[in-house]
Amino acid sequence: MLTALVTGSSRGLGLEFVKQYAADGWSVIATCRDPAKSPLLERVAAGATGRVAVEAMDVTDFGQVDRLAAKLKGTAIDVLVNNAGIARDDVERQRMGAMDYDGWLALLKTNTLAPIKVAEALMGNVAASGKKTIAAISSTVGSLVEMDYPVYPYATSKAALNKALRLMAAQFRDRGVIVLALCPGHAKTDMGNMAPGASVEVDASIAGMRKIIAGATMATSGSFTRWNGEKISW
Ligand SMILES: NC(=O)c1ccc[n+]([C@@H]2O[C@H](COP(=O)([O-])OP(=O)(O)OC[C@H]3O[C@@H](n4cnc5c(N)ncnc54)[C@H](OP(=O)(O)O)[C@@H]3O)[C@@H](O)[C@H]2O)c1
């Protein structure tokens, strides 16, 4: 049986990754900050006849990341989905003039450092699997050329993530590990709805990204792709 591990699976895109992989017969390790406060995930797990194991993992608590990795020692993870992320709707505090630097650091920790830490902690599990794939949910907002959405913290957190993913793809190529940066589109989640105009249905976004993950090869490792298959300029 194939296994996926998804971070930030209490709601939004992460929850839909869990739903779709479980419906496809995969074994899913669904991680979230607080299982006791994740009723949507609890319901999905209850309906998945044992295929969804819920584990607590705040991705910014690196000790907790290491403890889960120790618990999962020897478990092959075919697809690691680094999905957990944060954004803020106080746009004026994310621009020069009234910048919230502590908020910026928090965004960098969650959106940039944490996915790298999770991948580092679980690299052995991924490398020991059949599919050996790490997918990170980035954003076109992090592209240096395609979009100038004027929020420094979120945009730089995803731009820096992208660069780290390129380095990771190169570093682990000889172990056969595929690394993908994906953009879900402007999807109708709590985060997506912070900005007007969310137009992409969550199920379609996840189906699209799962298709990209399923078709990934070493030739596409290190690429940046939108949910609908469009290549994104770095
Ligand atoms: N929606 C969009 O339009 C869009 C566009 C581009 C990229 N993205 C990216 O897609 C990913 C998922 O976003 P979404 O739209 O599903 O957002 P969302 O609806 O706000 O959900 C975010 C998820 O991340 C979890 N999370 C946040 N901080 C965490 C932490 N420290 N540890 C563990 N889990 C944490 C949240 O858990 P709690 O329930 O505990 O808060 C929640 O499950 C993010 O990386 C986001 O940047 C989204």
Tab-separated table of C-alpha atoms in Angstrom, residues 2-227:
chain	number	residue	atom	x	y	z
A	2	LEU	CA	1.253	3.495	-0.841
A	3	THR	CA	1.707	5.961	2.006
A	4	ALA	CA	1.364	9.746	2.083
A	5	LEU	CA	2.159	12.085	4.961
A	6	VAL	CA	0.390	15.450	4.883
A	7	THR	CA	1.185	18.409	7.150
A	8	GLY	CA	-1.471	20.925	8.191
A	9	SER	CA	-4.338	18.558	7.466
A	10	SER	CA	-6.959	19.912	9.903
A	11	ARG	CA	-8.731	21.908	7.175
A	12	GLY	CA	-8.355	23.479	3.737
A	13	LEU	CA	-6.056	21.971	1.151
A	14	GLY	CA	-4.342	19.589	3.586
A	15	LEU	CA	-7.633	18.030	4.629
A	16	GLU	CA	-8.575	17.503	0.977
A	17	PHE	CA	-5.199	15.825	0.265
A	18	VAL	CA	-5.996	13.385	3.098
A	19	LYS	CA	-9.526	12.756	1.806
A	20	GLN	CA	-8.436	12.088	-1.768
A	21	TYR	CA	-5.424	9.908	-0.995
A	22	ALA	CA	-7.489	7.841	1.482
A	23	ALA	CA	-10.335	7.499	-1.025
A	24	ASP	CA	-7.764	6.178	-3.493
A	25	GLY	CA	-6.767	3.427	-1.051
A	26	TRP	CA	-3.559	5.006	0.244
A	27	SER	CA	-2.443	4.837	3.842
A	28	VAL	CA	-2.319	8.441	5.064
A	29	ILE	CA	-0.471	9.915	8.021
A	30	ALA	CA	-2.458	13.088	8.594
A	31	THR	CA	-0.594	15.531	10.800
A	32	CYS	CA	-2.087	18.606	12.399
A	33	ARG	CA	-1.344	21.036	15.211
A	34	ASP	CA	-4.048	19.755	17.552
A	35	PRO	CA	-6.028	16.591	16.736
A	36	ALA	CA	-8.488	17.366	19.583
A	37	LYS	CA	-9.414	20.617	17.823
A	38	SER	CA	-9.608	19.186	14.291
A	39	PRO	CA	-13.165	17.834	13.977
A	40	LEU	CA	-13.164	17.824	10.169
A	41	LEU	CA	-10.070	15.623	10.106
A	42	GLU	CA	-11.496	13.407	12.850
A	43	ARG	CA	-14.564	12.802	10.667
A	44	VAL	CA	-12.464	11.972	7.594
A	45	ALA	CA	-10.308	9.570	9.621
A	46	ALA	CA	-13.372	7.887	11.128
A	47	GLY	CA	-14.783	7.232	7.663
A	48	ALA	CA	-11.551	5.898	6.204
A	49	THR	CA	-11.629	2.426	7.812
A	50	GLY	CA	-8.179	2.616	9.371
A	51	ARG	CA	-6.334	4.099	6.415
A	52	VAL	CA	-5.886	7.532	8.052
A	53	ALA	CA	-3.658	7.829	11.119
A	54	VAL	CA	-3.839	11.238	12.780
A	55	GLU	CA	-0.648	12.522	14.418
A	56	ALA	CA	-0.020	15.787	16.259
A	57	MET	CA	2.687	17.907	14.687
A	58	ASP	CA	3.067	21.662	14.930
A	59	VAL	CA	5.583	22.123	12.133
A	60	THR	CA	7.228	25.047	13.952
A	61	ASP	CA	7.963	22.851	16.986
A	62	PHE	CA	11.103	21.159	15.695
A	63	GLY	CA	11.332	18.923	18.773
A	64	GLN	CA	7.858	17.585	17.954
A	65	VAL	CA	8.903	17.084	14.315
A	66	ASP	CA	11.887	15.022	15.485
A	67	ARG	CA	9.709	12.997	17.873
A	68	LEU	CA	7.255	12.096	15.122
A	69	ALA	CA	10.149	11.181	12.826
A	70	ALA	CA	11.497	8.864	15.551
A	71	LYS	CA	8.056	7.271	15.921
A	72	LEU	CA	7.885	6.746	12.150
A	73	LYS	CA	11.375	5.222	11.876
A	74	GLY	CA	11.163	2.339	9.407
A	75	THR	CA	7.905	3.564	7.818
A	76	ALA	CA	8.290	4.273	4.104
A	77	ILE	CA	6.610	7.501	2.977
A	78	ASP	CA	5.939	7.542	-0.774
A	79	VAL	CA	4.684	11.122	-0.900
A	80	LEU	CA	5.438	13.790	1.702
A	81	VAL	CA	3.129	16.779	1.249
A	82	ASN	CA	4.501	19.857	2.984
A	83	ASN	CA	1.250	21.777	3.048
A	84	ALA	CA	1.010	23.586	6.415
A	85	GLY	CA	1.285	27.322	5.963
A	86	ILE	CA	0.095	30.680	7.225
A	87	ALA	CA	-0.808	34.037	5.756
A	88	ARG	CA	-2.226	37.206	7.286
A	89	ASP	CA	-4.947	39.547	6.178
A	90	ASP	CA	-3.503	42.749	7.749
A	91	VAL	CA	-1.879	43.846	4.497
A	92	GLU	CA	-0.817	47.265	5.817
A	93	ARG	CA	1.334	45.591	8.534
A	94	GLN	CA	3.092	43.574	5.819
A	95	ARG	CA	4.392	46.581	3.844
A	96	MET	CA	7.076	49.170	4.460
A	97	GLY	CA	5.844	52.006	6.622
A	98	ALA	CA	4.232	49.834	9.296
A	99	MET	CA	6.040	46.531	8.916
A	100	ASP	CA	5.479	43.888	11.612
A	101	TYR	CA	8.909	42.240	11.700
A	102	ASP	CA	8.002	39.670	14.358
A	103	GLY	CA	5.064	38.630	12.185
A	104	TRP	CA	7.435	38.330	9.224
A	105	LEU	CA	9.723	36.028	11.227
A	106	ALA	CA	6.734	33.868	12.205
A	107	LEU	CA	5.750	33.513	8.568
A	108	LEU	CA	9.295	32.575	7.584
A	109	LYS	CA	9.451	29.945	10.315
A	110	THR	CA	6.171	28.294	9.271
A	111	ASN	CA	6.333	28.661	5.493
A	112	THR	CA	10.073	28.351	4.810
A	113	LEU	CA	12.039	26.739	7.636
A	114	ALA	CA	9.379	24.250	8.747
A	115	PRO	CA	8.867	22.460	5.399
A	116	ILE	CA	12.637	22.068	5.117
A	117	LYS	CA	12.878	20.761	8.692
A	118	VAL	CA	10.034	18.273	8.090
A	119	ALA	CA	11.699	17.080	4.873
A	120	GLU	CA	15.067	16.771	6.635
A	121	ALA	CA	13.547	14.763	9.491
A	122	LEU	CA	11.627	12.420	7.153
A	123	MET	CA	14.115	12.176	4.255
A	124	GLY	CA	15.077	8.609	5.196
A	125	ASN	CA	11.402	7.548	5.155
A	126	VAL	CA	10.888	9.111	1.719
A	127	ALA	CA	14.124	7.704	0.278
A	128	ALA	CA	13.109	4.216	1.468
A	129	SER	CA	9.765	4.350	-0.401
A	130	GLY	CA	8.735	3.441	-3.920
A	131	LYS	CA	7.713	6.912	-5.118
A	132	LYS	CA	10.283	8.974	-3.192
A	133	THR	CA	8.437	12.260	-3.699
A	134	ILE	CA	8.382	15.461	-1.657
A	135	ALA	CA	5.818	18.069	-2.712
A	136	ALA	CA	5.661	21.485	-1.078
A	137	ILE	CA	2.685	23.770	-1.444
A	138	SER	CA	4.249	27.022	-2.512
A	139	SER	CA	2.540	29.916	-4.284
A	140	THR	CA	2.815	31.956	-7.449
A	141	VAL	CA	3.029	34.901	-5.008
A	142	GLY	CA	6.608	33.685	-4.388
A	143	SER	CA	7.555	33.932	-8.068
A	144	LEU	CA	10.110	36.668	-8.763
A	145	VAL	CA	8.433	37.534	-12.064
A	146	GLU	CA	4.829	36.354	-12.301
A	147	MET	CA	3.128	38.240	-9.494
A	148	ASP	CA	3.721	41.333	-7.370
A	149	TYR	CA	1.143	40.842	-4.624
A	150	PRO	CA	2.483	43.460	-2.214
A	151	VAL	CA	2.888	41.515	1.028
A	152	TYR	CA	6.597	41.196	1.822
A	153	PRO	CA	6.369	38.439	4.486
A	154	TYR	CA	4.208	35.913	2.619
A	155	ALA	CA	5.829	36.577	-0.774
A	156	THR	CA	9.375	36.230	0.559
A	157	SER	CA	8.486	33.150	2.619
A	158	LYS	CA	7.388	31.321	-0.532
A	159	ALA	CA	10.229	32.708	-2.696
A	160	ALA	CA	12.760	31.455	-0.129
A	161	LEU	CA	10.953	28.110	0.075
A	162	ASN	CA	11.240	27.781	-3.695
A	163	LYS	CA	14.989	28.336	-3.615
A	164	ALA	CA	15.390	25.813	-0.797
A	165	LEU	CA	13.360	23.261	-2.787
A	166	ARG	CA	15.659	23.707	-5.796
A	167	LEU	CA	18.670	23.078	-3.562
A	168	MET	CA	16.941	20.054	-2.020
A	169	ALA	CA	16.133	18.625	-5.446
A	170	ALA	CA	19.806	18.901	-6.424
A	171	GLN	CA	21.144	17.559	-3.117
A	172	PHE	CA	18.966	14.423	-3.107
A	173	ARG	CA	18.906	13.669	-6.845
A	174	ASP	CA	21.460	10.881	-6.432
A	175	ARG	CA	19.191	9.190	-3.859
A	176	GLY	CA	16.352	9.239	-6.401
A	177	VAL	CA	14.213	11.702	-4.401
A	178	ILE	CA	11.872	13.907	-6.440
A	179	VAL	CA	11.161	17.416	-5.095
A	180	LEU	CA	8.283	19.521	-6.414
A	181	ALA	CA	7.106	23.083	-5.779
A	182	LEU	CA	3.381	23.364	-6.469
A	183	CYS	CA	0.898	26.230	-6.531
A	184	PRO	CA	-2.712	25.332	-5.688
A	185	GLY	CA	-4.159	28.376	-7.473
A	186	HIS	CA	-6.281	30.911	-5.630
A	187	ALA	CA	-8.311	28.254	-3.859
A	188	LYS	CA	-11.477	28.619	-1.794
A	189	THR	CA	-10.073	27.905	1.677
A	190	ASP	CA	-9.904	30.032	4.837
A	191	MET	CA	-6.576	31.374	3.612
A	192	GLY	CA	-7.654	31.777	-0.009
A	193	ASN	CA	-10.737	33.701	1.076
A	194	MET	CA	-8.588	36.290	2.925
A	195	ALA	CA	-8.078	37.933	-0.474
A	196	PRO	CA	-10.946	38.603	-2.862
A	197	GLY	CA	-11.334	36.490	-5.978
A	198	ALA	CA	-10.648	32.913	-4.848
A	199	SER	CA	-11.890	30.921	-7.816
A	200	VAL	CA	-10.374	27.444	-7.644
A	201	GLU	CA	-12.436	24.694	-6.012
A	202	VAL	CA	-10.485	22.829	-3.344
A	203	ASP	CA	-11.229	19.370	-4.758
A	204	ALA	CA	-10.124	20.411	-8.256
A	205	SER	CA	-6.925	21.997	-6.918
A	206	ILE	CA	-5.980	18.837	-5.040
A	207	ALA	CA	-6.937	16.511	-7.892
A	208	GLY	CA	-4.700	18.598	-10.167
A	209	MET	CA	-1.743	18.601	-7.783
A	210	ARG	CA	-2.114	14.859	-7.121
A	211	LYS	CA	-1.960	14.282	-10.875
A	212	ILE	CA	1.289	16.284	-11.086
A	213	ILE	CA	2.717	14.323	-8.147
A	214	ALA	CA	1.644	11.006	-9.683
A	215	GLY	CA	3.315	11.849	-12.990
A	216	ALA	CA	6.513	13.235	-11.467
A	217	THR	CA	9.891	11.831	-12.498
A	218	MET	CA	13.503	12.827	-11.942
A	219	ALA	CA	13.092	14.936	-15.081
A	220	THR	CA	10.437	17.083	-13.368
A	221	SER	CA	12.199	17.194	-9.992
A	222	GLY	CA	13.011	20.790	-9.077
A	223	SER	CA	10.086	22.204	-11.070
A	224	PHE	CA	7.456	24.790	-10.074
A	225	THR	CA	3.993	23.897	-11.380
A	226	ARG	CA	0.458	25.256	-10.980
A	227	TRP	CA	-2.377	22.878	-9.995
